[in-house]
Coordinates of C-alpha atoms in Angstrom, one line a residue:
Chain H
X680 CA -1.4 36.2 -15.5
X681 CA 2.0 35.4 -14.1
X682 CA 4.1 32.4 -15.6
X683 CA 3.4 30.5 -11.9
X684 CA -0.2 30.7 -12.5
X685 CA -0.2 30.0 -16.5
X686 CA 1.8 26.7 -14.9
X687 CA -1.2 26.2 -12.6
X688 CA -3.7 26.8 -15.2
X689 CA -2.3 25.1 -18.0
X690 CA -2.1 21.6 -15.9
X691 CA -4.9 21.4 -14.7
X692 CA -7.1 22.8 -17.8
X693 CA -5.1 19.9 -19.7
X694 CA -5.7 17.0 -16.9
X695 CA -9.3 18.4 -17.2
X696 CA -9.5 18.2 -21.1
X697 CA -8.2 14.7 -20.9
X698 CA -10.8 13.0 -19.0
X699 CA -8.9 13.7 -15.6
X700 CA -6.6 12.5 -13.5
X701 CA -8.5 14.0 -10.3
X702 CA -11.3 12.0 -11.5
X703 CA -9.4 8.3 -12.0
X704 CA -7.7 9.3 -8.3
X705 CA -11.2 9.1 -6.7
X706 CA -12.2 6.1 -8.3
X707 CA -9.2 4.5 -7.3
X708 CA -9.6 5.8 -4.1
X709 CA -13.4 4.7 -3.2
X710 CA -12.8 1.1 -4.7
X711 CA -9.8 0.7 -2.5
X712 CA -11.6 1.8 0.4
X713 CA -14.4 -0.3 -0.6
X714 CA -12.3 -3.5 -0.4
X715 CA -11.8 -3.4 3.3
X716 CA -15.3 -3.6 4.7
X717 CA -15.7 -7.2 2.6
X718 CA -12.7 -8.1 3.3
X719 CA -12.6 -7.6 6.9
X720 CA -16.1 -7.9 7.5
X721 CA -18.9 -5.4 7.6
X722 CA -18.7 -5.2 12.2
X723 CA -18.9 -1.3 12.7
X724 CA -16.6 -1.7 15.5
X725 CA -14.1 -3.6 13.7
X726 CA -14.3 -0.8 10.9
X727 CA -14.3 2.2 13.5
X728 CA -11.3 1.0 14.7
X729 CA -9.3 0.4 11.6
X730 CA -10.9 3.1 9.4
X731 CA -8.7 6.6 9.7
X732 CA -6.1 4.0 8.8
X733 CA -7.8 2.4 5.6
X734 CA -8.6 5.8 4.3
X735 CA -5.2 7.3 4.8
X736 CA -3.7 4.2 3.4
X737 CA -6.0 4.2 0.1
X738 CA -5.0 8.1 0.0
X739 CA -1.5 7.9 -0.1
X740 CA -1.5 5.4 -2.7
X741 CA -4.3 7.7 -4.9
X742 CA -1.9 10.3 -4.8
X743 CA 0.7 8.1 -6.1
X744 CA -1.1 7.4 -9.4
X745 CA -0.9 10.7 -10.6
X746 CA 2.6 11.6 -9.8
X747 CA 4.2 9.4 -12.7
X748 CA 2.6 12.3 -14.9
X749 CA 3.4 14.7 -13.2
X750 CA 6.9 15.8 -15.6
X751 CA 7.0 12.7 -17.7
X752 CA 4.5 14.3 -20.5
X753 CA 6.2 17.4 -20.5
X754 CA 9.5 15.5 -20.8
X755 CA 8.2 13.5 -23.6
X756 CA 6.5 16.4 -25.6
X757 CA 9.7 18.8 -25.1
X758 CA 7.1 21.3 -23.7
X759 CA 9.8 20.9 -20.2
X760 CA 12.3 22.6 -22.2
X761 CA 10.7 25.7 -23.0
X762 CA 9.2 26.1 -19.6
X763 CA 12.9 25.7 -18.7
X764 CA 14.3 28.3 -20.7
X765 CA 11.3 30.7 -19.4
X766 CA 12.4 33.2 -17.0
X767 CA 10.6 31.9 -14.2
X768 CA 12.8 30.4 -11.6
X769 CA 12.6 26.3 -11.2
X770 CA 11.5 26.2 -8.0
X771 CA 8.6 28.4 -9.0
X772 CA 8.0 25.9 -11.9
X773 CA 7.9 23.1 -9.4
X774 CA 5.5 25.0 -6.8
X775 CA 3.6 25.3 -9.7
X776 CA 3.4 22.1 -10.6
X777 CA 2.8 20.9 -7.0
X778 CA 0.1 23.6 -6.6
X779 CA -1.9 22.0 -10.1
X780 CA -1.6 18.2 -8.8
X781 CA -2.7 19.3 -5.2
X782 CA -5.8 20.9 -7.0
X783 CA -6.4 17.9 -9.2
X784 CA -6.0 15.1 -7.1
X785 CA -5.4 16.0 -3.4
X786 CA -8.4 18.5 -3.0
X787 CA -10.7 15.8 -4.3
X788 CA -9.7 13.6 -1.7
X789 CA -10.0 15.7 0.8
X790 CA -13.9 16.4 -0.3
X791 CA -14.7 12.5 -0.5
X792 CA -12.6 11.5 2.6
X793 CA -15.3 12.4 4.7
X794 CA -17.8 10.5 3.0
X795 CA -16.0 7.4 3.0
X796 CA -14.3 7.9 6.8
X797 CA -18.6 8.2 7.6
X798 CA -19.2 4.9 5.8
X799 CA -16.8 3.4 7.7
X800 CA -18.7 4.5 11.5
X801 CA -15.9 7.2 12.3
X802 CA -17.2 9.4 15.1
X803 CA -18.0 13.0 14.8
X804 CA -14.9 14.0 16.8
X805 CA -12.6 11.9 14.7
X806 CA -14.1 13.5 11.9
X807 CA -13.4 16.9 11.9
X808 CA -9.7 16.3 12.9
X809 CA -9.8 13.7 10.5
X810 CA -10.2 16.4 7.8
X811 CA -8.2 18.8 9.0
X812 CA -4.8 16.4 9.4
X813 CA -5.7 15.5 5.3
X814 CA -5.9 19.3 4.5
X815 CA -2.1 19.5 6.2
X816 CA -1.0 16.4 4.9
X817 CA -1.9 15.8 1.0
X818 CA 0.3 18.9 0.6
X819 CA 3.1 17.3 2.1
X820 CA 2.3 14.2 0.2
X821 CA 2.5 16.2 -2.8
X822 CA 5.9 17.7 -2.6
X823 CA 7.6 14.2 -1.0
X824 CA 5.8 12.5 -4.6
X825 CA 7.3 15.9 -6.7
X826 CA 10.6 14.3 -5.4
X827 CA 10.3 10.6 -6.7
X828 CA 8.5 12.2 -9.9
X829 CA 11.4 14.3 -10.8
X830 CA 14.1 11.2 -10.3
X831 CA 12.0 9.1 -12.7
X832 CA 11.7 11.2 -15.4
X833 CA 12.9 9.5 -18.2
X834 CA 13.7 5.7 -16.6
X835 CA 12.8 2.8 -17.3
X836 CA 9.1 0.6 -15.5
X837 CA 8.8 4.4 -13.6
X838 CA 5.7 3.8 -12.6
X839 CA 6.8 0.9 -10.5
X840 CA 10.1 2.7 -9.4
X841 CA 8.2 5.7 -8.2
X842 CA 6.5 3.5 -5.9
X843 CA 9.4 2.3 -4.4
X844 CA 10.9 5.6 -3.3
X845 CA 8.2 7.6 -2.8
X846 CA 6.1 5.1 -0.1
X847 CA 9.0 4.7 2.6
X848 CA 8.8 8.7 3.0
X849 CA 5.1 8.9 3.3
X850 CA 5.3 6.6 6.0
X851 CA 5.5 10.1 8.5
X852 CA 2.7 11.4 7.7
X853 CA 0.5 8.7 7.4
X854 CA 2.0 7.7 11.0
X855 CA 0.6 11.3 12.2
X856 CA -2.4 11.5 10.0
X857 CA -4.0 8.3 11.6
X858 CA -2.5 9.3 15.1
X859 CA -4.1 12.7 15.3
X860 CA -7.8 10.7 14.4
X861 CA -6.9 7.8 17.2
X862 CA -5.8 10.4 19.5
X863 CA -9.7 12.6 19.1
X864 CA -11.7 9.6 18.7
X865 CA -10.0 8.5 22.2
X866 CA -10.6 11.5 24.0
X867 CA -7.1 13.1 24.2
X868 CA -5.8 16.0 22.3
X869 CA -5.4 15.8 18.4
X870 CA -3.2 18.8 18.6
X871 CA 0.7 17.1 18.8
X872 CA 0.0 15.4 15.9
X873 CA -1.6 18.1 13.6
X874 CA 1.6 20.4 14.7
X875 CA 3.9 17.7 13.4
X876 CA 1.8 17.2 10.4
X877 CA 2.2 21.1 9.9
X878 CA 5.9 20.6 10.9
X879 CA 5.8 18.5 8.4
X880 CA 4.6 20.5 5.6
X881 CA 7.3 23.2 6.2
X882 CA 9.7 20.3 6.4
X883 CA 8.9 19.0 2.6
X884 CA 8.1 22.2 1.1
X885 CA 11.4 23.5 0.5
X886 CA 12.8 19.5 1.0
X887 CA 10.4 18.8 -2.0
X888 CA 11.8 21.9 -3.9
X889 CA 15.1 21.9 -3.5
X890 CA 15.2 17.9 -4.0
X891 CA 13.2 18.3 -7.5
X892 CA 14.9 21.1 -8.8
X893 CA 18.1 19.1 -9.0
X894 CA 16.5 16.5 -10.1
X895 CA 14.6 18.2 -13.0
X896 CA 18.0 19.9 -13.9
X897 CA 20.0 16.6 -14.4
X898 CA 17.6 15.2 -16.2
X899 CA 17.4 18.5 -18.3
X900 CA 21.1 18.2 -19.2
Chain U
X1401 CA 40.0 14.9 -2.2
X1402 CA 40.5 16.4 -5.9
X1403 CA 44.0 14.0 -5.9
X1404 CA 42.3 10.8 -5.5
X1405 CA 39.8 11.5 -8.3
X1406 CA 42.6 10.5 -11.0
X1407 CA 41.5 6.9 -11.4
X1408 CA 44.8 5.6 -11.7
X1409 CA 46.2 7.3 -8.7
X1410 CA 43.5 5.8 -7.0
X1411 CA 43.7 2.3 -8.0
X1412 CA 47.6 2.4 -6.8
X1413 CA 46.6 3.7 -3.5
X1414 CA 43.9 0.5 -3.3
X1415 CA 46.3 -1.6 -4.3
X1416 CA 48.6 -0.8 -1.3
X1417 CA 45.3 -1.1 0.9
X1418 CA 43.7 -4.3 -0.3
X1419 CA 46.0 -6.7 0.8
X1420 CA 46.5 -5.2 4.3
X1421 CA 42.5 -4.6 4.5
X1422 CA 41.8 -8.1 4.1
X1423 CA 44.4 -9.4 6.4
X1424 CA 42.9 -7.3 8.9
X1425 CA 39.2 -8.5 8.6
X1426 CA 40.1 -12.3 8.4
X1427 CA 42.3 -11.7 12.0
X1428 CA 39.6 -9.8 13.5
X1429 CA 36.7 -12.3 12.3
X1430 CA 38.6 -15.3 14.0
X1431 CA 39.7 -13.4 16.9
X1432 CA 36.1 -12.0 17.2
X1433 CA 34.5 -14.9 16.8
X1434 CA 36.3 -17.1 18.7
X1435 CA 36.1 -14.6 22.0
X1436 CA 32.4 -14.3 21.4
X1437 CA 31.1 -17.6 20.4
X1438 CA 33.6 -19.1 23.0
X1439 CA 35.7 -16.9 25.5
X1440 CA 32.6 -14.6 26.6
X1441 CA 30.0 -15.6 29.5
X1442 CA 26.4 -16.5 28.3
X1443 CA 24.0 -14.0 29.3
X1444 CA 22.1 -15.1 32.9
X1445 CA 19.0 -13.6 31.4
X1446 CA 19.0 -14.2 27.7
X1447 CA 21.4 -17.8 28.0
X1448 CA 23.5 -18.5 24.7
X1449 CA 21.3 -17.0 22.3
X1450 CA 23.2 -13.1 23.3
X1451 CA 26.1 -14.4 21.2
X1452 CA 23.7 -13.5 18.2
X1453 CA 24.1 -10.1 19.6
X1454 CA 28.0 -10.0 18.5
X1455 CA 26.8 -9.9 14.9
X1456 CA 23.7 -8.6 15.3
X1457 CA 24.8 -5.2 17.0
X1458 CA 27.8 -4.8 14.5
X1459 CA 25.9 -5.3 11.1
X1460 CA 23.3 -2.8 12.5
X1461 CA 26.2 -0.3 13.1
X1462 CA 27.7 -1.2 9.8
X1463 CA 24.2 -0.3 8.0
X1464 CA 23.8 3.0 9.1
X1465 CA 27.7 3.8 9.0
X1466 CA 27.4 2.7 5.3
X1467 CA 24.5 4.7 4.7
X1468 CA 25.8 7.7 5.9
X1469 CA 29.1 6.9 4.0
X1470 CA 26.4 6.6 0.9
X1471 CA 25.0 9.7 2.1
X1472 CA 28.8 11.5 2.1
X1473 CA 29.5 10.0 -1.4
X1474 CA 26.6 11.2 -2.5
X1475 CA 27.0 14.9 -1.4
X1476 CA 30.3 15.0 -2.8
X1477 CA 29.3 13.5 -6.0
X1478 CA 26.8 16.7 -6.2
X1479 CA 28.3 19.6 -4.9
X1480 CA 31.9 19.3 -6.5
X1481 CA 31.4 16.4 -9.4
X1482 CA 33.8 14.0 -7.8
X1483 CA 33.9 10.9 -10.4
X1484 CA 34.7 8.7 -7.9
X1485 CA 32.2 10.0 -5.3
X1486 CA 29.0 8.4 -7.6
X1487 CA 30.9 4.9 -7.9
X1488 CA 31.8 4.5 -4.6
X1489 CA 28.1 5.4 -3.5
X1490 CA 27.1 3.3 -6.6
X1491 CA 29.3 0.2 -4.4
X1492 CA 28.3 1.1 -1.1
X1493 CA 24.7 0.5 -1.7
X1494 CA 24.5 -3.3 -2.1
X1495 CA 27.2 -3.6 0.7
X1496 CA 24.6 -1.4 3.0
X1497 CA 21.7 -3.4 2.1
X1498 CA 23.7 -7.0 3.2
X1499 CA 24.5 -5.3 6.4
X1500 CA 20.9 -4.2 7.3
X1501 CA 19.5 -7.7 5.9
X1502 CA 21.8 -9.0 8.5
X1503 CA 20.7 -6.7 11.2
X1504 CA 17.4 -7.8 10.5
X1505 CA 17.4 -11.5 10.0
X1506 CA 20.1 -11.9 13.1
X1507 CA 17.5 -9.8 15.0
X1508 CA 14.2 -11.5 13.7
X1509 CA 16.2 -14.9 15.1
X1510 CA 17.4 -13.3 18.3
X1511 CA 13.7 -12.5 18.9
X1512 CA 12.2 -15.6 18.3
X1513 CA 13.1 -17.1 21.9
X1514 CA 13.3 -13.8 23.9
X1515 CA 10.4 -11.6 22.7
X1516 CA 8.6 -14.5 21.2
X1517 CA 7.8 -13.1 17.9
X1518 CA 10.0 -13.4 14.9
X1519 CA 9.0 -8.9 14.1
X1520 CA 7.6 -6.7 16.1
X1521 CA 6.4 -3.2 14.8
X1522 CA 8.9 -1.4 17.4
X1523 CA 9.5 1.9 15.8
X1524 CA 13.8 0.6 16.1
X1525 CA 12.9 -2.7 13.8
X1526 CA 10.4 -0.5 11.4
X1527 CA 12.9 2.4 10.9
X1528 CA 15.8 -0.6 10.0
X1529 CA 13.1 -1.7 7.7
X1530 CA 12.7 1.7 6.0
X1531 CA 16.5 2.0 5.7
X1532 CA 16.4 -1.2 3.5
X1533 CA 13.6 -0.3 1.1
X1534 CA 16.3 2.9 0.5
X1535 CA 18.6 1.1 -0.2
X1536 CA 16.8 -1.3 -2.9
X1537 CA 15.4 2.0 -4.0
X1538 CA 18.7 3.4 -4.5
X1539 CA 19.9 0.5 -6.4
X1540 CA 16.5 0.6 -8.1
X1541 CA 17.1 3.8 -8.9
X1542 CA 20.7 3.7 -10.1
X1543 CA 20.3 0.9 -13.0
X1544 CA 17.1 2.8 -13.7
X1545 CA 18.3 4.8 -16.7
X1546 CA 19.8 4.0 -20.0
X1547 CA 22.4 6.3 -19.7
X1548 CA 24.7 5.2 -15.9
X1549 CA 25.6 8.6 -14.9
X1550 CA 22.3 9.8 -15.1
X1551 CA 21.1 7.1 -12.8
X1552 CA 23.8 7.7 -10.5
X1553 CA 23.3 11.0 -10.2
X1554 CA 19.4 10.1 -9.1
X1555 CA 20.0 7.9 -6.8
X1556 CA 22.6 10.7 -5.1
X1557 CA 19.6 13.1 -4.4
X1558 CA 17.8 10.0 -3.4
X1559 CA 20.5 9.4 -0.8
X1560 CA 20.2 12.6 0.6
X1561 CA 16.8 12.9 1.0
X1562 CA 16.3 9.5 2.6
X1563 CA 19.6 10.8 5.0
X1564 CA 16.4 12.2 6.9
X1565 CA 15.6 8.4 8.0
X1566 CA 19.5 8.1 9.9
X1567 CA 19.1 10.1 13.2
X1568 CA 15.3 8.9 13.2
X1569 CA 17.2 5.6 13.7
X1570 CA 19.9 6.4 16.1
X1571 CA 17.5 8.2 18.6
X1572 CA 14.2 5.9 17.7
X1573 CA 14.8 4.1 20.9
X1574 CA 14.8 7.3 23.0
X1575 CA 11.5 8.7 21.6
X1576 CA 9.5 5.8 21.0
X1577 CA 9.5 4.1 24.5
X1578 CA 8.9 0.2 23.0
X1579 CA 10.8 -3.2 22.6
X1580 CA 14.3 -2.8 20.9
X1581 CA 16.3 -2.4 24.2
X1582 CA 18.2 1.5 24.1
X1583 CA 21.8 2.1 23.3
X1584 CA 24.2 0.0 25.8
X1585 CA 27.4 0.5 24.6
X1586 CA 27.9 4.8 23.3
X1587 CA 26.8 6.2 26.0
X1588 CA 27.8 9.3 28.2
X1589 CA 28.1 7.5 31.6
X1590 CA 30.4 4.8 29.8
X1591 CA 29.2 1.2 28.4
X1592 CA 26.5 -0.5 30.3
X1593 CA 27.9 -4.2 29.5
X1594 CA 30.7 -5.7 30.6
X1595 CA 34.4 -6.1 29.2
X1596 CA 34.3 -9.9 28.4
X1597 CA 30.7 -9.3 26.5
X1598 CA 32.5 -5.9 25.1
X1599 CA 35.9 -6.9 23.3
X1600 CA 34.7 -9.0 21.4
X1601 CA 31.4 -7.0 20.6
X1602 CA 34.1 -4.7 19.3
X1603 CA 36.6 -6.9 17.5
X1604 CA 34.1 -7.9 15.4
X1605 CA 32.9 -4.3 14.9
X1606 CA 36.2 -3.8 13.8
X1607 CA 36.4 -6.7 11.3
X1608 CA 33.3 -5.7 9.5
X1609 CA 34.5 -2.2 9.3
X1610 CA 37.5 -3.5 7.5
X1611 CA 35.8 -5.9 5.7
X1612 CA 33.1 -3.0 4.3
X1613 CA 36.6 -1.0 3.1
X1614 CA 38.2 -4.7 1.5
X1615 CA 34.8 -4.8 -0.5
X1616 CA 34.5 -1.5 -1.4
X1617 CA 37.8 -1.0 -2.6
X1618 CA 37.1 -4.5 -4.8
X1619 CA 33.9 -3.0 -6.5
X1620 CA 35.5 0.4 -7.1
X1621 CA 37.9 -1.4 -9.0
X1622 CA 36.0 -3.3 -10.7
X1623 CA 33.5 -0.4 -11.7
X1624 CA 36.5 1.5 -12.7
X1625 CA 38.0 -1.5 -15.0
X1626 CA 34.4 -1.7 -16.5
X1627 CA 34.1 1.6 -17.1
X1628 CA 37.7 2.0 -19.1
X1629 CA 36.5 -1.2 -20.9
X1630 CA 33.5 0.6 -22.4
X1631 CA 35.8 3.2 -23.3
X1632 CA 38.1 1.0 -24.9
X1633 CA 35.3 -0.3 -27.0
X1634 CA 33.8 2.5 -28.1
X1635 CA 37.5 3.8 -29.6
X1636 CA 37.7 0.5 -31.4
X1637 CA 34.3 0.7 -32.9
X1638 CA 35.3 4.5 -34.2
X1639 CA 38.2 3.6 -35.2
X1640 CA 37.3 0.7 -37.3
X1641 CA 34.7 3.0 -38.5
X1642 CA 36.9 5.8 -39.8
X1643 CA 38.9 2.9 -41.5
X1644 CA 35.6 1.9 -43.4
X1645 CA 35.1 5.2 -44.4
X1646 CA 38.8 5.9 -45.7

């Protein structure tokens, strides 16, 4: 095994060991999402209409619960340093580590989105795009997140300022997400939106790299 | 740009600045406001409430200019070490964040009479929005650390990265067909308003522009002076503790 792959391995056989992260993301997840059908009322028409949004909403802020982990513990245990020092570039640390909290949080979204988009009356066309537009976005959502992970490392109430920096550049793709289900449950084409969501993607891939790299490497010094 | 990192050099070229800086602003401000508030013709659509519009449209240009002076800073700051490039993105920030406050407030009162609504979620309004939660983030993000330099080196990727949210500004209007009126004023065929509405639109342009440099040059200084202050103390404290150990 490659030292990308021990990387990807090693976090999520840890997250796993510890009770789960993935796990405490889906809770999070189906409780938020549970909140808006008492709070707005339980009218299927009412929740049709607002329901891509409430899901995508509740998703971006799962994902951010397990970003403040994401290099902290490594940081804190020293464990960063030697995986620093390993010949295995950075970046390819970072994919990595992007790779391991994609598997761990955003592909278990994507398996109970459904399910809670169907609780909340979404159509069968909306659906389908519906899970297609979360399977091109949570990656994006994990490399912007890599971004605010890597600044934090190290500073004070994190958590918090995580938050703070991370949310105002989701706002794209949760802008996309929901337009691509408004745009099939309304009879036009979904397809503008999923390209930008895959525009996207290649947009914070090497955005989320480069951006964390530097990061990681200051905070390394 | 390597002859204006000596701190001293700097602060004697400030020096020199300052004073004429200042002047420059208070002129243009009284100038400017007199001419707008004054001089210039109400609007035969919009009455008096356009003269909000001679602040309005200014601190909006003034947040974005300052953000991509932020942005600059920041670049510099990370590419060649500049020690002055982090402070002055360090004391652009809150200047930045006043300017877009202003945008925001002057245009949530503007829109009160003639939209009828104090916000509306036009993608202009809600990408001036996102510009202010970077710059809190920035300043977040800078005071974030126990160690400054660290912090400010943070907050200069964070700069960068949120640079993304400038041109999403400037052409919002274009792509997103809704409220916030397009660009009137740069515009290829020449501005679309006319000159008694424009000089003063301008004049005050000018004065905040100044007025951004007067108060930039003031917290530089004072960062700088802070920072030789620490370094003052921390001799003394070695000092005196070399003389206990003698």
């Amino acid at each position: 095994m490659t030292g990308f792959w021990l990387i990807v391995h090693r976090d999520v056989v840890m997250a796993w060991r510890q009770g789960g992260d993935g796990l405490m993301a889906i809770m999070f997840f189906l409780i938020t999402v549970t909140l808006f059908p008492l709070g707005v009322g339980p009218e299927s028409g009412i929740l049709a209409r607002i329901g891509a949004a409430v899901v995508w909403v509740a998703a971006l802020l799962a994902t951010l619960l397990s970003l403040e982990r994401m290099f902290q513990t490594d940081f804190e245990d020293g464990s960063f340093d030697l995986i620093a020092i390993a010949p295995l570039p950075l970046e390819a640390v970072v994919l990595a580590k992007c790779m391991a909290n994609w598997l761990l949080t955003g592909a278990p979204l994507l398996l109970t989105a459904p399910i809670l988009a169907m609780m909340l009356h979404m159509d069968r066309e909306g659906l389908a795009i519906f899970v297609v537009a979360m399977a091109l976005g949570t990656p994006s959502l994990v490399f912007i997140g890599a971004i605010g992970a890597a600044l934090t490392v190290g500073a004070r109430r994190g958590g918090v300022l995580l938050t703070l920096l991370v949310l105002p550049l989701y706002i794209p793709v949760l802008i996309f997400g929901v337009g691509a289900v408004e745009a099939a449950v309304t009879g036009q084409s979904a397809q503008p939106h999923l390209l930008v969501l895959g525009g996207l993607l290649l947009g914070t891939l090497p955005l989320g790299l480069w951006a964390s790299t530097t990061a990681l490497k200051q905070a390394l010094e | 740009m390597h002859r204006f990192a000596n701190p001293n050099r700097f602060l004697r070229i400030a020096a020199l600045i300052l004073p004429w800086s200042a002047a420059i602003t208070v002129t243009l401000l009284v100038v400017g406001l007199y001419l707008a508030l004054k001089v210039s013709p109400a609007d035969y659509q919009q009455g008096e409430s356009v003269r909000i519009m001679y602040v309005h449209v200014p601190a909006a240009w003034m947040a974005l200019f300052v953000y991509s002076c932020l942005a600059g800073a920041s670049a510099i700051a990370l590419i060649w070490k500049h020690p002055l490039a982090n402070l002055a993105a360090k004391a652009s920030a809150p200047i930045g964040a006043c300017f877009t406050f202003i945008a925001l407030t002057t245009g949530a009162i503007w829109g009160k009479p003639i939209w009828d609504a104090w916000w509306v979620w036009d993608a202009r309004l809600t990408s001036v929005l996102i510009l202010f939660f970077f710059y809190m983030g920035h300043m977040a993000l800078t005071s974030a650390f126990e160690d400054a330099s660290r912090g400010e080196r943070a907050a200069a990727i964070l700069a960068l990265v949120g640079f993304i949210n400038i041109p999403v500004i400037k052409w919002s209007v274009d792509w997103w067909n809704t409220l916030h009126q397009p660009a009137s004023i740069v515009r290829l065929d020449g501005p679309a308003i006319h000159a008694s509405m424009l000089a003063p639109l301008l004049i005050m342009a000018a004065s905040f522009a100044t007025y951004y440099v007067s108060v930039l040059i003031l917290r530089l200084r004072s960062e700088i002076l802070a920072r030789k202050m620490d370094a003052l103390r921390l001799t003394r404290v070695r000092d005196s503790q070399e003389a206990h150990s003698l």
